[in-house]
Tab-separated table of N, CA and C in Angstrom:
chain	number	residue	atom	x	y	z
H	28	MET	N	78.638	92.109	118.533
H	28	MET	CA	78.931	92.459	117.143
H	28	MET	C	77.873	91.811	116.250
H	29	SER	N	77.444	92.535	115.249
H	29	SER	CA	76.399	92.018	114.370
H	29	SER	C	76.937	90.922	113.454
H	30	GLU	N	76.024	90.083	113.002
H	30	GLU	CA	76.392	89.033	112.045
H	30	GLU	C	77.014	89.640	110.795
H	31	THR	N	76.430	90.739	110.314
H	31	THR	CA	76.946	91.396	109.112
H	31	THR	C	78.391	91.804	109.315
H	32	ARG	N	78.668	92.480	110.405
H	32	ARG	CA	80.037	92.942	110.684
H	32	ARG	C	80.988	91.764	110.832
H	33	SER	N	80.551	90.710	111.491
H	33	SER	CA	81.399	89.520	111.673
H	33	SER	C	81.773	88.899	110.339
H	34	VAL	N	80.824	88.785	109.428
H	34	VAL	CA	81.091	88.176	108.117
H	34	VAL	C	82.029	89.057	107.300
H	35	VAL	N	81.807	90.368	107.323
H	35	VAL	CA	82.678	91.274	106.568
H	35	VAL	C	84.090	91.272	107.150
H	36	ASP	N	84.210	91.290	108.466
H	36	ASP	CA	85.529	91.203	109.094
H	36	ASP	C	86.226	89.903	108.705
H	37	GLU	N	85.490	88.811	108.700
H	37	GLU	CA	86.072	87.524	108.318
H	37	GLU	C	86.492	87.524	106.849
H	38	PHE	N	85.704	88.161	105.983
H	38	PHE	CA	86.052	88.295	104.570
H	38	PHE	C	87.426	88.950	104.432
H	39	TYR	N	87.628	90.073	105.111
H	39	TYR	CA	88.908	90.770	105.004
H	39	TYR	C	90.035	90.013	105.696
H	40	ARG	N	89.730	89.297	106.768
H	40	ARG	CA	90.763	88.478	107.422
H	40	ARG	C	91.261	87.396	106.481
H	41	ARG	N	90.329	86.682	105.837
H	41	ARG	CA	90.712	85.620	104.914
H	41	ARG	C	91.435	86.179	103.696
H	42	LEU	N	90.947	87.271	103.168
H	42	LEU	CA	91.582	87.896	102.010
H	42	LEU	C	93.005	88.318	102.354
H	43	GLY	N	93.183	88.945	103.504
H	43	GLY	CA	94.499	89.418	103.927
H	43	GLY	C	95.483	88.308	104.214
H	44	SER	N	94.985	87.152	104.639
H	44	SER	CA	95.877	86.034	104.947
H	44	SER	C	96.182	85.178	103.721
H	45	GLY	N	95.552	85.519	102.589
H	45	GLY	CA	95.793	84.751	101.365
H	45	GLY	C	94.953	83.493	101.268
H	46	ALA	N	93.982	83.324	102.154
H	46	ALA	CA	93.115	82.140	102.137
H	46	ALA	C	92.017	82.336	101.093
H	47	ILE	N	92.437	82.450	99.838
H	47	ILE	CA	91.539	82.809	98.741
H	47	ILE	C	90.401	81.810	98.587
H	48	ASP	N	90.699	80.530	98.630
H	48	ASP	CA	89.639	79.535	98.464
H	48	ASP	C	88.619	79.614	99.605
H	49	ASP	N	89.087	79.986	100.787
H	49	ASP	CA	88.188	80.102	101.928
H	49	ASP	C	87.305	81.348	101.856
H	50	VAL	N	87.751	82.376	101.112
H	50	VAL	CA	86.937	83.587	100.946
H	50	VAL	C	85.614	83.231	100.288
H	51	ALA	N	85.657	82.393	99.262
H	51	ALA	CA	84.442	82.032	98.523
H	51	ALA	C	83.420	81.336	99.413
H	52	ASP	N	83.859	80.653	100.464
H	52	ASP	CA	82.929	79.977	101.371
H	52	ASP	C	82.021	80.955	102.113
H	53	LEU	N	82.378	82.236	102.117
H	53	LEU	CA	81.552	83.241	102.788
H	53	LEU	C	80.383	83.703	101.927
H	54	PHE	N	80.363	83.314	100.647
H	54	PHE	CA	79.308	83.736	99.730
H	54	PHE	C	78.177	82.715	99.679
H	55	ALA	N	76.965	83.222	99.500
H	55	ALA	CA	75.801	82.357	99.300
H	55	ALA	C	75.920	81.678	97.932
H	56	ASP	N	75.135	80.640	97.725
H	56	ASP	CA	75.172	79.929	96.441
H	56	ASP	C	74.787	80.836	95.281
H	57	HIS	N	73.832	81.720	95.505
H	57	HIS	CA	73.394	82.668	94.474
H	57	HIS	C	73.609	84.074	95.009
H	58	ILE	N	74.300	84.890	94.227
H	58	ILE	CA	74.688	86.221	94.683
H	58	ILE	C	74.378	87.279	93.633
H	59	GLU	N	74.319	88.500	94.116
H	59	GLU	CA	74.257	89.661	93.232
H	59	GLU	C	75.633	90.320	93.348
H	60	TRP	N	76.384	90.267	92.294
H	60	TRP	CA	77.766	90.748	92.298
H	60	TRP	C	77.950	91.656	91.103
H	61	HIS	N	78.566	92.790	91.330
H	61	HIS	CA	78.873	93.667	90.205
H	61	HIS	C	80.136	94.457	90.518
H	62	ILE	N	81.063	94.383	89.587
H	62	ILE	CA	82.254	95.224	89.621
H	62	ILE	C	82.176	96.096	88.383
H	63	TYR	N	81.948	97.378	88.612
H	63	TYR	CA	81.800	98.306	87.500
H	63	TYR	C	83.157	98.558	86.857
H	64	GLY	N	83.163	98.690	85.526
H	64	GLY	CA	84.401	99.013	84.831
H	64	GLY	C	84.302	98.731	83.355
H	65	ALA	N	85.369	99.051	82.667
H	65	ALA	CA	85.430	98.879	81.221
H	65	ALA	C	85.352	97.404	80.846
H	66	GLU	N	84.685	97.139	79.731
H	66	GLU	CA	84.502	95.752	79.282
H	66	GLU	C	85.819	95.034	79.021
H	67	GLU	N	86.861	95.781	78.645
H	67	GLU	CA	88.137	95.138	78.336
H	67	GLU	C	88.907	94.693	79.575
H	68	ILE	N	88.412	95.060	80.753
H	68	ILE	CA	89.034	94.597	81.994
H	68	ILE	C	88.396	93.250	82.338
H	69	PRO	N	89.185	92.170	82.324
H	69	PRO	CA	88.597	90.821	82.411
H	69	PRO	C	87.866	90.484	83.704
H	70	TRP	N	88.136	91.162	84.785
H	70	TRP	CA	87.490	90.789	86.049
H	70	TRP	C	86.294	91.668	86.410
H	71	THR	N	85.959	92.645	85.572
H	71	THR	CA	84.789	93.459	85.863
H	71	THR	C	83.522	92.756	85.397
H	72	GLY	N	82.398	93.283	85.810
H	72	GLY	CA	81.122	92.748	85.354
H	72	GLY	C	80.340	92.061	86.439
H	73	ARG	N	79.330	91.331	85.996
H	73	ARG	CA	78.394	90.659	86.901
H	73	ARG	C	78.786	89.193	87.126
H	74	ARG	N	78.442	88.729	88.310
H	74	ARG	CA	78.552	87.321	88.656
H	74	ARG	C	77.302	86.991	89.470
H	75	THR	N	76.896	85.737	89.421
H	75	THR	CA	75.658	85.385	90.111
H	75	THR	C	75.781	84.134	90.994
H	76	THR	N	76.947	83.494	91.021
H	76	THR	CA	77.084	82.274	91.815
H	76	THR	C	78.340	82.301	92.686
H	77	LYS	N	78.310	81.504	93.707
H	77	LYS	CA	79.454	81.330	94.599
H	77	LYS	C	80.678	80.858	93.813
H	78	GLU	N	80.461	79.985	92.839
H	78	GLU	CA	81.564	79.458	92.030
H	78	GLU	C	82.223	80.573	91.212
H	79	GLU	N	81.403	81.497	90.693
H	79	GLU	CA	81.961	82.626	89.938
H	79	GLU	C	82.753	83.553	90.862
H	80	ALA	N	82.292	83.714	92.087
H	80	ALA	CA	83.032	84.519	93.063
H	80	ALA	C	84.381	83.871	93.354
H	81	ALA	N	84.388	82.559	93.551
H	81	ALA	CA	85.634	81.840	93.815
H	81	ALA	C	86.606	82.003	92.649
H	82	GLU	N	86.112	81.897	91.436
H	82	GLU	CA	86.960	82.054	90.254
H	82	GLU	C	87.560	83.457	90.207
H	83	PHE	N	86.773	84.469	90.545
H	83	PHE	CA	87.278	85.841	90.586
H	83	PHE	C	88.487	85.934	91.515
H	84	PHE	N	88.356	85.426	92.732
H	84	PHE	CA	89.432	85.550	93.707
H	84	PHE	C	90.657	84.710	93.336
H	85	ARG	N	90.462	83.656	92.571
H	85	ARG	CA	91.601	82.865	92.096
H	85	ARG	C	92.316	83.535	90.922
H	86	THR	N	91.569	84.223	90.051
H	86	THR	CA	92.174	84.792	88.844
H	86	THR	C	92.677	86.219	89.010
H	87	LEU	N	92.129	86.992	89.920
H	87	LEU	CA	92.552	88.380	90.067
H	87	LEU	C	94.062	88.520	90.273
H	88	PRO	N	94.717	87.655	91.065
H	88	PRO	CA	96.171	87.787	91.234
H	88	PRO	C	96.972	87.586	89.939
H	89	ARG	N	96.375	87.010	88.929
H	89	ARG	CA	97.067	86.894	87.636
H	89	ARG	C	97.173	88.246	86.948
H	90	HIS	N	96.286	89.160	87.301
H	90	HIS	CA	96.214	90.467	86.648
H	90	HIS	C	96.785	91.606	87.482
H	91	LEU	N	96.648	91.527	88.801
H	91	LEU	CA	97.043	92.620	89.677
H	91	LEU	C	98.001	92.156	90.760
H	92	GLN	N	98.984	92.997	91.047
H	92	GLN	CA	99.902	92.771	92.162
H	92	GLN	C	99.568	93.801	93.236
H	93	PRO	N	99.120	93.367	94.406
H	93	PRO	CA	98.785	94.340	95.453
H	93	PRO	C	100.022	95.101	95.927
H	94	VAL	N	99.866	96.384	96.080
H	94	VAL	CA	100.907	97.235	96.648
H	94	VAL	C	100.434	97.717	98.023
H	95	GLU	N	99.200	98.218	98.077
H	95	GLU	CA	98.600	98.663	99.336
H	95	GLU	C	97.099	98.413	99.271
H	96	PHE	N	96.539	97.976	100.376
H	96	PHE	CA	95.090	97.813	100.483
H	96	PHE	C	94.726	98.109	101.929
H	97	THR	N	94.029	99.221	102.142
H	97	THR	CA	93.709	99.647	103.489
H	97	THR	C	92.211	99.893	103.625
H	98	VAL	N	91.580	99.166	104.525
H	98	VAL	CA	90.186	99.428	104.872
H	98	VAL	C	90.220	100.457	105.995
H	99	LEU	N	89.640	101.625	105.731
H	99	LEU	CA	89.653	102.705	106.707
H	99	LEU	C	88.464	102.648	107.656
H	100	ARG	N	87.324	102.176	107.154
H	100	ARG	CA	86.112	102.173	107.960
H	100	ARG	C	85.131	101.161	107.382
H	101	ILE	N	84.396	100.511	108.248
H	101	ILE	CA	83.297	99.643	107.831
H	101	ILE	C	82.042	100.157	108.513
H	102	LEU	N	81.062	100.522	107.702
H	102	LEU	CA	79.786	101.028	108.200
H	102	LEU	C	78.745	99.928	108.040
H	103	VAL	N	77.979	99.666	109.085
H	103	VAL	CA	76.990	98.590	109.064
H	103	VAL	C	75.615	99.153	109.384
H	104	ASP	N	74.645	98.721	108.577
H	104	ASP	CA	73.246	99.072	108.813
H	104	ASP	C	72.424	97.826	108.541
H	105	GLY	N	72.086	97.097	109.588
H	105	GLY	CA	71.330	95.858	109.426
H	105	GLY	C	72.123	94.823	108.643
H	106	SER	N	71.563	94.368	107.532
H	106	SER	CA	72.225	93.338	106.726
H	106	SER	C	73.207	93.921	105.711
H	107	ASP	N	73.327	95.256	105.668
H	107	ASP	CA	74.232	95.910	104.723
H	107	ASP	C	75.460	96.463	105.421
H	108	ALA	N	76.584	96.389	104.718
H	108	ALA	CA	77.829	96.981	105.196
H	108	ALA	C	78.544	97.597	104.011
H	109	VAL	N	79.237	98.682	104.279
H	109	VAL	CA	80.069	99.320	103.269
H	109	VAL	C	81.457	99.486	103.862
H	110	ALA	N	82.441	98.952	103.143
H	110	ALA	CA	83.834	99.118	103.535
H	110	ALA	C	84.422	100.242	102.691
H	111	LEU	N	85.016	101.216	103.363
H	111	LEU	CA	85.631	102.355	102.686
H	111	LEU	C	87.134	102.271	102.881
H	112	GLY	N	87.866	102.565	101.805
H	112	GLY	CA	89.310	102.495	101.939
H	112	GLY	C	90.048	103.017	100.735
H	113	HIS	N	91.304	102.601	100.659
H	113	HIS	CA	92.217	103.055	99.618
H	113	HIS	C	93.071	101.863	99.186
H	114	MET	N	93.342	101.805	97.877
H	114	MET	CA	94.186	100.718	97.385
H	114	MET	C	95.130	101.206	96.301
H	115	GLU	N	96.227	100.491	96.188
H	115	GLU	CA	97.145	100.653	95.066
H	115	GLU	C	97.488	99.252	94.588
H	116	GLN	N	97.318	99.046	93.291
H	116	GLN	CA	97.610	97.763	92.664
H	116	GLN	C	98.517	98.027	91.459
H	117	MET	N	99.360	97.088	91.119
H	117	MET	CA	100.155	97.191	89.908
H	117	MET	C	99.533	96.252	88.882
H	118	VAL	N	99.202	96.779	87.704
H	118	VAL	CA	98.642	95.965	86.624
H	118	VAL	C	99.805	95.196	86.000
H	119	LYS	N	99.797	93.892	86.119
H	119	LYS	CA	100.926	93.071	85.687
H	119	LYS	C	101.211	93.187	84.195
H	120	ALA	N	100.184	93.293	83.379
H	120	ALA	CA	100.382	93.333	81.925
H	120	ALA	C	101.097	94.603	81.465
H	121	THR	N	100.956	95.696	82.227
H	121	THR	CA	101.536	96.970	81.794
H	121	THR	C	102.603	97.498	82.750
H	122	GLY	N	102.624	97.008	83.979
H	122	GLY	CA	103.549	97.531	84.974
H	122	GLY	C	103.127	98.874	85.539
H	123	LYS	N	101.916	99.317	85.216
H	123	LYS	CA	101.418	100.613	85.674
H	123	LYS	C	100.647	100.478	86.987
H	124	ALA	N	100.697	101.558	87.759
H	124	ALA	CA	99.991	101.589	89.038
H	124	ALA	C	98.529	101.970	88.838
H	125	PHE	N	97.674	101.332	89.591
H	125	PHE	CA	96.258	101.668	89.693
H	125	PHE	C	96.026	102.070	91.139
H	126	VAL	N	95.745	103.347	91.348
H	126	VAL	CA	95.544	103.888	92.689
H	126	VAL	C	94.112	104.407	92.767
H	127	SER	N	93.392	104.025	93.825
H	127	SER	CA	91.988	104.411	93.898
H	127	SER	C	91.459	104.324	95.316
H	128	PRO	N	90.562	105.248	95.679
H	128	PRO	CA	89.740	105.003	96.854
H	128	PRO	C	88.726	103.921	96.480
H	129	PHE	N	88.111	103.289	97.469
H	129	PHE	CA	87.090	102.285	97.151
H	129	PHE	C	85.977	102.308	98.171
H	130	ALA	N	84.843	101.771	97.725
H	130	ALA	CA	83.713	101.463	98.600
H	130	ALA	C	83.185	100.118	98.126
H	131	PHE	N	83.151	99.140	99.016
H	131	PHE	CA	82.621	97.812	98.696
H	131	PHE	C	81.342	97.634	99.498
H	132	HIS	N	80.240	97.366	98.800
H	132	HIS	CA	78.937	97.196	99.444
H	132	HIS	C	78.645	95.709	99.570
H	133	PHE	N	78.432	95.265	100.782
H	133	PHE	CA	78.085	93.880	101.086
H	133	PHE	C	76.656	93.833	101.614
H	134	THR	N	75.935	92.767	101.277
H	134	THR	CA	74.705	92.409	101.970
H	134	THR	C	74.926	91.006	102.515
H	135	VAL	N	74.620	90.818	103.779
H	135	VAL	CA	74.805	89.527	104.442
H	135	VAL	C	73.442	89.048	104.924
H	136	GLU	N	73.079	87.833	104.505
H	136	GLU	CA	71.817	87.220	104.921
H	136	GLU	C	72.090	85.771	105.291
H	137	GLY	N	71.614	85.352	106.442
H	137	GLY	CA	71.831	83.978	106.877
H	137	GLY	C	73.303	83.627	107.024
H	138	GLY	N	74.132	84.611	107.382
H	138	GLY	CA	75.558	84.363	107.586
H	138	GLY	C	76.375	84.278	106.314
H	139	LYS	N	75.763	84.583	105.171
H	139	LYS	CA	76.467	84.509	103.882
H	139	LYS	C	76.338	85.835	103.142
H	140	ILE	N	77.346	86.155	102.359
H	140	ILE	CA	77.311	87.355	101.525
H	140	ILE	C	76.418	87.064	100.323
H	141	THR	N	75.378	87.875	100.168
H	141	THR	CA	74.447	87.694	99.048
H	141	THR	C	74.587	88.802	98.005
H	142	ARG	N	75.270	89.877	98.391
H	142	ARG	CA	75.473	90.988	97.462
H	142	ARG	C	76.861	91.544	97.684
H	143	TYR	N	77.581	91.806	96.562
H	143	TYR	CA	78.930	92.362	96.619
H	143	TYR	C	79.067	93.289	95.423
H	144	VAL	N	79.126	94.578	95.696
H	144	VAL	CA	79.229	95.569	94.629
H	144	VAL	C	80.409	96.472	94.957
H	145	THR	N	81.287	96.664	93.974
H	145	THR	CA	82.461	97.502	94.211
H	145	THR	C	82.339	98.833	93.486
H	146	PHE	N	82.875	99.849	94.132
H	146	PHE	CA	82.962	101.180	93.558
H	146	PHE	C	84.413	101.616	93.699
H	147	GLU	N	85.047	101.840	92.564
H	147	GLU	CA	86.439	102.262	92.531
H	147	GLU	C	86.628	103.148	91.309
H	148	ASP	N	87.807	103.710	91.134
H	148	ASP	CA	88.082	104.583	89.998
H	148	ASP	C	88.319	103.730	88.756
H	149	SER	N	87.234	103.383	88.064
H	149	SER	CA	87.335	102.491	86.906
H	149	SER	C	88.078	103.145	85.741
H	150	LEU	N	88.064	104.474	85.640
H	150	LEU	CA	88.824	105.151	84.589
H	150	LEU	C	90.324	104.998	84.852
H	151	ALA	N	90.743	105.165	86.092
H	151	ALA	CA	92.157	104.967	86.430
H	151	ALA	C	92.586	103.535	86.147
H	152	LEU	N	91.717	102.571	86.422
H	152	LEU	CA	92.024	101.170	86.143
H	152	LEU	C	92.163	100.935	84.649
H	153	ALA	N	91.241	101.474	83.859
H	153	ALA	CA	91.312	101.312	82.393
H	153	ALA	C	92.589	101.935	81.847
H	154	ARG	N	92.947	103.104	82.350
H	154	ARG	CA	94.192	103.760	81.891
H	154	ARG	C	95.424	102.954	82.274
H	155	ALA	N	95.451	102.432	83.498
H	155	ALA	CA	96.593	101.637	83.939
H	155	ALA	C	96.704	100.321	83.174
H	156	SER	N	95.600	99.868	82.600
H	156	SER	CA	95.573	98.606	81.858
H	156	SER	C	95.950	98.773	80.396
H	157	GLN	N	96.015	100.005	79.929
H	157	GLN	CA	96.350	100.257	78.528
H	157	GLN	C	97.857	100.278	78.331
H	158	ALA	N	98.294	99.569	77.296
H	158	ALA	CA	99.708	99.611	76.936
H	158	ALA	C	100.036	100.962	76.324
H	159	ASP	N	101.260	101.411	76.512
H	159	ASP	CA	101.660	102.714	75.930
H	159	ASP	C	101.739	102.660	74.425
């Protein structure tokens, strides 16, 4: 198994087991991170450090309640991997469901994640985050 695949598998293992603080240990000190979405969504945007990644994983549960998260396939090409799947989250502030397919792009170098970019239905997320 490739180093890239091993690191991505470990990322999802730690995330699934709730070992949030341990997830951040998989990131390099300096990273290229981007979660596309509306500016009013507090967890979207760019991050550039391992510490910012750790903060993301600690704060996201304050905003979203997981309902379903399924990785359907992980494609690996050298140091890059893309995880494809489907998720449903409940936005805690509104009680609305956010349902979306996803693609998460990882780059792994030297056993650490150096790039993490998410692709999800950001319009559905913005709508689920709006109060009626």
